[in-house]
GROMACS .gro file of C-alpha atoms in nm:
model
  273
    1MET     CA    1  -2.415  -1.091   0.660
    2PHE     CA    2  -2.121  -0.920   0.634
    3ASN     CA    3  -2.012  -0.579   0.766
    4LEU     CA    4  -1.676  -0.389   0.708
    5TYR     CA    5  -1.755  -0.109   0.907
    6ASP     CA    6  -1.807  -0.319   1.193
    7GLU     CA    7  -1.531  -0.554   1.096
    8VAL     CA    8  -1.316  -0.294   1.093
    9ILE     CA    9  -1.401  -0.133   1.459
   10LYS     CA   10  -1.370  -0.510   1.668
   11SER     CA   11  -0.975  -0.486   1.525
   12ALA     CA   12  -0.976  -0.131   1.629
   13GLU     CA   13  -1.092  -0.238   1.984
   14THR     CA   14  -0.875  -0.539   2.068
   15ILE     CA   15  -0.578  -0.303   1.993
   16ARG     CA   16  -0.637   0.021   2.150
   17LYS     CA   17  -0.758  -0.246   2.456
   18GLY     CA   18  -0.321  -0.320   2.475
   19ILE     CA   19  -0.229   0.051   2.405
   20PRO     CA   20  -0.167   0.350   2.624
   21TYR     CA   21  -0.042   0.471   2.327
   22ASN     CA   22  -0.200   0.733   2.143
   23ALA     CA   23  -0.047   0.726   1.760
   24LYS     CA   24  -0.106   0.977   1.486
   25VAL     CA   25   0.160   0.799   1.206
   26ALA     CA   26   0.227   0.564   1.110
   27VAL     CA   27   0.435   0.379   0.878
   28ILE     CA   28   0.430   0.077   0.664
   29LEU     CA   29   0.781  -0.113   0.641
   30GLY     CA   30   0.842  -0.249   0.302
   31SER     CA   31   1.061  -0.592   0.280
   32GLY     CA   32   1.390  -0.594   0.448
   33LEU     CA   33   1.308  -0.232   0.691
   34GLY     CA   34   1.210  -0.379   0.964
   35GLU     CA   35   1.510  -0.236   1.103
   36LEU     CA   36   1.281   0.221   1.218
   37THR     CA   37   1.167  -0.103   1.476
   38ASN     CA   38   1.493  -0.034   1.651
   39SER     CA   39   1.430   0.346   1.724
   40ILE     CA   40   1.146   0.239   1.876
   41THR     CA   41   1.112   0.281   2.172
   42ASN     CA   42   0.924   0.113   2.509
   43PRO     CA   43   0.788  -0.086   2.279
   44ILE     CA   44   0.465  -0.302   2.242
   45TYR     CA   45   0.371  -0.605   2.048
   46PHE     CA   46   0.099  -0.739   1.883
   47SER     CA   47   0.072  -1.022   1.648
   48TYR     CA   48  -0.162  -1.038   1.351
   49SER     CA   49  -0.263  -1.330   1.442
   50ASP     CA   50  -0.432  -1.169   1.766
   51ILE     CA   51  -0.580  -0.866   1.622
   52PRO     CA   52  -0.960  -1.011   1.476
   53ASN     CA   53  -1.070  -1.022   1.179
   54PHE     CA   54  -0.618  -0.925   1.065
   55PRO     CA   55  -0.522  -1.103   0.729
   56ILE     CA   56  -0.174  -1.299   0.883
   57SER     CA   57   0.186  -1.181   0.648
   58THR     CA   58   0.312  -1.542   0.445
   59VAL     CA   59   0.575  -1.351   0.213
   60LYS     CA   60   0.967  -1.325   0.354
   61GLY     CA   61   1.088  -1.079   0.539
   62HIS     CA   62   0.746  -0.962   0.692
   63ALA     CA   63   0.737  -0.998   1.099
   64GLY     CA   64   0.354  -0.990   1.136
   65GLN     CA   65   0.288  -0.768   1.338
   66LEU     CA   66   0.248  -0.463   1.495
   67VAL     CA   67   0.433  -0.191   1.692
   68PHE     CA   68   0.344   0.036   1.918
   69GLY     CA   69   0.556   0.290   2.085
   70LYS     CA   70   0.835   0.583   2.080
   71ILE     CA   71   1.052   0.795   1.897
   72GLY     CA   72   1.167   1.041   2.024
   73ASP     CA   73   0.811   1.170   2.191
   74VAL     CA   74   0.510   1.120   1.878
   75ASP     CA   75   0.362   0.782   1.955
   76ILE     CA   76   0.428   0.585   1.663
   77MET     CA   77   0.259   0.274   1.554
   78VAL     CA   78   0.481   0.036   1.297
   79MET     CA   79   0.313  -0.218   1.011
   80GLN     CA   80   0.600  -0.492   0.989
   81GLY     CA   81   0.498  -0.635   0.685
   82ARG     CA   82   0.262  -0.638   0.473
   83PHE     CA   83  -0.007  -0.769   0.282
   84HIS     CA   84  -0.005  -0.887  -0.089
   85PHE     CA   85  -0.246  -0.964  -0.355
   86TYR     CA   86  -0.064  -1.156  -0.533
   87GLU     CA   87  -0.071  -1.353  -0.220
   88GLY     CA   88  -0.419  -1.436  -0.265
   89TYR     CA   89  -0.554  -1.155  -0.038
   90SER     CA   90  -0.918  -1.002  -0.206
   91MET     CA   91  -0.834  -0.604  -0.238
   92LYS     CA   92  -1.074  -0.573   0.086
   93GLU     CA   93  -0.781  -0.738   0.306
   94VAL     CA   94  -0.507  -0.607   0.152
   95THR     CA   95  -0.545  -0.257   0.288
   96TYR     CA   96  -0.733  -0.358   0.588
   97PRO     CA   97  -0.502  -0.214   0.866
   98LEU     CA   98  -0.577   0.077   0.681
   99TYR     CA   99  -0.935   0.128   0.838
  100VAL     CA  100  -0.813  -0.024   1.128
  101MET     CA  101  -0.587   0.280   1.136
  102LYS     CA  102  -0.758   0.561   1.055
  103ALA     CA  103  -1.018   0.435   1.290
  104LEU     CA  104  -0.695   0.439   1.550
  105GLY     CA  105  -0.661   0.799   1.469
  106ILE     CA  106  -0.384   0.788   1.255
  107LYS     CA  107  -0.360   1.089   1.062
  108ASN     CA  108  -0.001   1.025   0.851
  109ILE     CA  109   0.116   0.769   0.728
  110MET     CA  110   0.427   0.624   0.541
  111ILE     CA  111   0.375   0.360   0.316
  112THR     CA  112   0.751   0.223   0.181
  113ASN     CA  113   0.891  -0.020  -0.006
  114ALA     CA  114   1.159  -0.228  -0.172
  115ALA     CA  115   1.166  -0.160  -0.576
  116GLY     CA  116   1.304  -0.248  -0.938
  117GLY     CA  117   1.431   0.078  -1.033
  118ILE     CA  118   1.367   0.158  -1.386
  119ASP     CA  119   1.489   0.523  -1.403
  120LYS     CA  120   1.824   0.420  -1.498
  121SER     CA  121   1.963   0.763  -1.308
  122LEU     CA  122   1.886   0.517  -0.985
  123ASN     CA  123   2.057   0.220  -0.845
  124PRO     CA  124   2.043  -0.054  -0.590
  125GLY     CA  125   1.988   0.154  -0.245
  126SER     CA  126   1.921   0.484  -0.385
  127LEU     CA  127   1.589   0.520  -0.205
  128MET     CA  128   1.305   0.751  -0.372
  129LEU     CA  129   1.059   1.009  -0.257
  130ILE     CA  130   0.701   0.849  -0.494
  131THR     CA  131   0.574   1.130  -0.597
  132ASP     CA  132   0.264   0.983  -0.841
  133PHE     CA  133   0.214   0.634  -0.875
  134LEU     CA  134   0.022   0.306  -1.199
  135ASP     CA  135  -0.136   0.131  -1.086
  136MET     CA  136  -0.156  -0.128  -1.303
  137VAL     CA  137  -0.300  -0.441  -1.065
  138GLY     CA  138  -0.569  -0.437  -1.229
  139THR     CA  139  -0.846  -0.385  -0.994
  140ASN     CA  140  -0.891  -0.113  -0.723
  141PRO     CA  141  -0.930  -0.162  -0.355
  142LEU     CA  142  -1.245   0.112  -0.359
  143ILE     CA  143  -1.467  -0.148  -0.569
  144GLY     CA  144  -1.792  -0.256  -0.461
  145PRO     CA  145  -2.045  -0.076  -0.224
  146ASN     CA  146  -1.895   0.233  -0.022
  147ASP     CA  147  -1.991   0.310   0.378
  148GLU     CA  148  -1.934   0.674   0.360
  149ARG     CA  149  -1.850   0.672   0.737
  150PHE     CA  150  -1.499   0.592   0.572
  151GLY     CA  151  -1.543   0.816   0.292
  152VAL     CA  152  -1.709   0.895  -0.014
  153ARG     CA  153  -1.777   0.728  -0.371
  154PHE     CA  154  -1.564   0.890  -0.588
  155PRO     CA  155  -1.225   1.053  -0.397
  156ASP     CA  156  -1.032   1.238  -0.553
  157MET     CA  157  -0.641   1.118  -0.564
  158SER     CA  158  -0.507   1.484  -0.774
  159GLN     CA  159  -0.249   1.395  -0.472
  160PRO     CA  160  -0.234   1.115  -0.313
  161TYR     CA  161   0.156   1.189  -0.213
  162SER     CA  162   0.051   1.505   0.024
  163TYR     CA  163   0.291   1.798  -0.125
  164THR     CA  164   0.383   1.894   0.267
  165LEU     CA  165   0.527   1.596   0.420
  166LEU     CA  166   0.748   1.569   0.052
  167ASN     CA  167   0.885   1.958   0.125
  168LEU     CA  168   0.922   1.796   0.465
  169ALA     CA  169   1.106   1.513   0.356
  170LYS     CA  170   1.274   1.616   0.162
  171LYS     CA  171   1.407   1.868   0.401
  172VAL     CA  172   1.505   1.609   0.707
  173ALA     CA  173   1.684   1.434   0.419
  174ASP     CA  174   1.878   1.744   0.275
  175GLN     CA  175   2.008   1.830   0.674
  176LEU     CA  176   2.144   1.475   0.649
  177ASN     CA  177   2.294   1.421   0.383
  178ILE     CA  178   2.142   1.145   0.288
  179THR     CA  179   2.116   1.125  -0.117
  180TYR     CA  180   1.756   1.044  -0.273
  181LYS     CA  181   1.560   1.039  -0.561
  182GLN     CA  182   1.178   1.132  -0.714
  183GLY     CA  183   0.909   0.910  -0.920
  184VAL     CA  184   0.656   0.738  -0.980
  185TYR     CA  185   0.567   0.406  -0.843
  186ALA     CA  186   0.452   0.151  -1.090
  187GLY     CA  187   0.183  -0.112  -0.855
  188VAL     CA  188   0.228  -0.450  -1.069
  189ALA     CA  189  -0.005  -0.782  -0.889
  190GLY     CA  190   0.364  -1.015  -0.938
  191PRO     CA  191   0.459  -1.246  -0.799
  192TYR     CA  192   0.677  -1.287  -1.071
  193TYR     CA  193   0.944  -1.023  -1.210
  194GLU     CA  194   0.856  -0.845  -1.477
  195THR     CA  195   0.975  -0.912  -1.860
  196ALA     CA  196   1.149  -0.650  -2.016
  197ALA     CA  197   0.867  -0.528  -2.263
  198GLN     CA  198   0.638  -0.462  -2.010
  199ILE     CA  199   0.959  -0.215  -1.874
  200ARG     CA  200   0.928   0.001  -2.116
  201MET     CA  201   0.601   0.009  -2.109
  202LEU     CA  202   0.566   0.044  -1.787
  203ALA     CA  203   0.892   0.324  -1.857
  204ASN     CA  204   0.738   0.466  -2.175
  205ALA     CA  205   0.453   0.588  -1.899
  206GLY     CA  206   0.639   0.797  -1.709
  207ALA     CA  207   0.709   0.497  -1.476
  208SER     CA  208   1.077   0.504  -1.249
  209ALA     CA  209   1.084   0.112  -1.001
  210VAL     CA  210   0.855  -0.073  -1.002
  211GLY     CA  211   0.700  -0.271  -0.759
  212MET     CA  212   0.440  -0.531  -0.580
  213SER     CA  213   0.242  -0.306  -0.350
  214THR     CA  214   0.237   0.051  -0.200
  215VAL     CA  215  -0.010   0.167  -0.438
  216SER     CA  216  -0.391   0.023  -0.319
  217GLU     CA  217  -0.284   0.158   0.013
  218THR     CA  218  -0.148   0.489  -0.094
  219ILE     CA  219  -0.543   0.497  -0.304
  220VAL     CA  220  -0.768   0.395   0.080
  221ALA     CA  221  -0.536   0.592   0.296
  222ASN     CA  222  -0.614   0.931   0.069
  223TYR     CA  223  -0.984   0.750   0.061
  224LEU     CA  224  -0.945   0.793   0.445
  225GLY     CA  225  -0.894   1.080   0.448
  226ILE     CA  226  -0.487   0.992   0.595
  227LYS     CA  227  -0.187   1.214   0.416
  228VAL     CA  228   0.070   0.986   0.265
  229LEU     CA  229   0.471   0.955   0.261
  230GLY     CA  230   0.556   0.643  -0.007
  231ILE     CA  231   0.928   0.579  -0.024
  232SER     CA  232   1.088   0.333  -0.210
  233CYS     CA  233   1.389   0.171  -0.112
  234ILE     CA  234   1.543   0.118  -0.505
  235THR     CA  235   1.697  -0.304  -0.467
  236ASN     CA  236   1.774  -0.367  -0.799
  237MET     CA  237   1.774  -0.282  -1.148
  238ALA     CA  238   1.411  -0.384  -1.332
  239THR     CA  239   1.402  -0.652  -1.588
  240GLY     CA  240   1.640  -0.459  -1.894
  241ILE     CA  241   1.765  -0.260  -1.717
  242ALA     CA  242   1.973  -0.534  -1.498
  243THR     CA  243   2.197  -0.785  -1.605
  244THR     CA  244   2.189  -0.972  -1.353
  245ASN     CA  245   1.861  -1.242  -1.252
  246HIS     CA  246   1.638  -1.126  -0.993
  247SER     CA  247   1.520  -1.345  -0.615
  248HIS     CA  248   1.319  -1.217  -0.362
  249GLU     CA  249   1.667  -1.335  -0.103
  250SER     CA  250   1.905  -1.008  -0.352
  251VAL     CA  251   1.571  -0.796  -0.269
  252MET     CA  252   1.619  -0.868   0.099
  253GLU     CA  253   1.984  -0.769   0.104
  254VAL     CA  254   2.058  -0.429  -0.037
  255ALA     CA  255   1.739  -0.336   0.118
  256ASN     CA  256   1.850  -0.455   0.456
  257LYS     CA  257   2.266  -0.246   0.358
  258ALA     CA  258   2.036   0.029   0.268
  259SER     CA  259   1.789   0.052   0.608
  260SER     CA  260   2.009   0.259   0.770
  261ASP     CA  261   1.996   0.547   0.588
  262PHE     CA  262   1.631   0.497   0.561
  263CYS     CA  263   1.559   0.437   0.941
  264ARG     CA  264   1.762   0.731   1.014
  265TRP     CA  265   1.557   0.961   0.746
  266ILE     CA  266   1.186   0.831   0.865
  267ALA     CA  267   1.321   0.869   1.280
  268ALA     CA  268   1.414   1.194   1.211
  269LEU     CA  269   1.101   1.329   1.003
  270ILE     CA  270   0.832   1.099   1.223
  271PRO     CA  271   0.914   1.402   1.494
  272LYS     CA  272   0.856   1.673   1.235
  273ILE     CA  273   0.501   1.580   1.117
   0.00000   0.00000   0.00000
């Protein structure tokens, strides 16, 4: 019989045997934002395929590896490539790495993504601090039996994105003269780009940006007691706001162009956490 706790411990033990680092900070990189790994000194790479029970990334732009090393004097763990519900994975598989991070001792996590802009003050290339989320996926990663060794049955979501980390991120961005916006991220299942009617609905509900990740990871991180900072890279304007068709290639192109400021921001922020 599958036991999530035992499987997580097995994954964590395999990783721990191969790294000399004791990371307390983790980063999940969204599509096209992998350049952050260039800031890591003395990196050690773990392919997902070498970690027991880990899913495998299937999406272009997701390298499919964990990277351990240092940014400044801080031990860091980076997830270069995530898992999505639309790939056919269960919600437990999508969020499995968060459980492993908890077992490895992670206390704070930065969850990043490429997103479509709904708020018209955003533009392709904008960076947006996530202040809250709308869960439009239609299911929840915490459904099923609860193991109290991970967290409580009914976790609080009144502050899904840590106010402390948000304020610190703003301070660092201001010091670096990096322009940013703030807003609510709507997570949808995908894998198609939303219709104009869906975007109008999300706008009316208060969403500033939309994407196909992040929300489930945020829920599980909070459940596990890991503090979250969320950052979206706006790679396109959503349907009905944009006048052009969408493609994953164009999303990657814009994310790559915006990654310079993004990486400077994250690299300066990590040593202060």
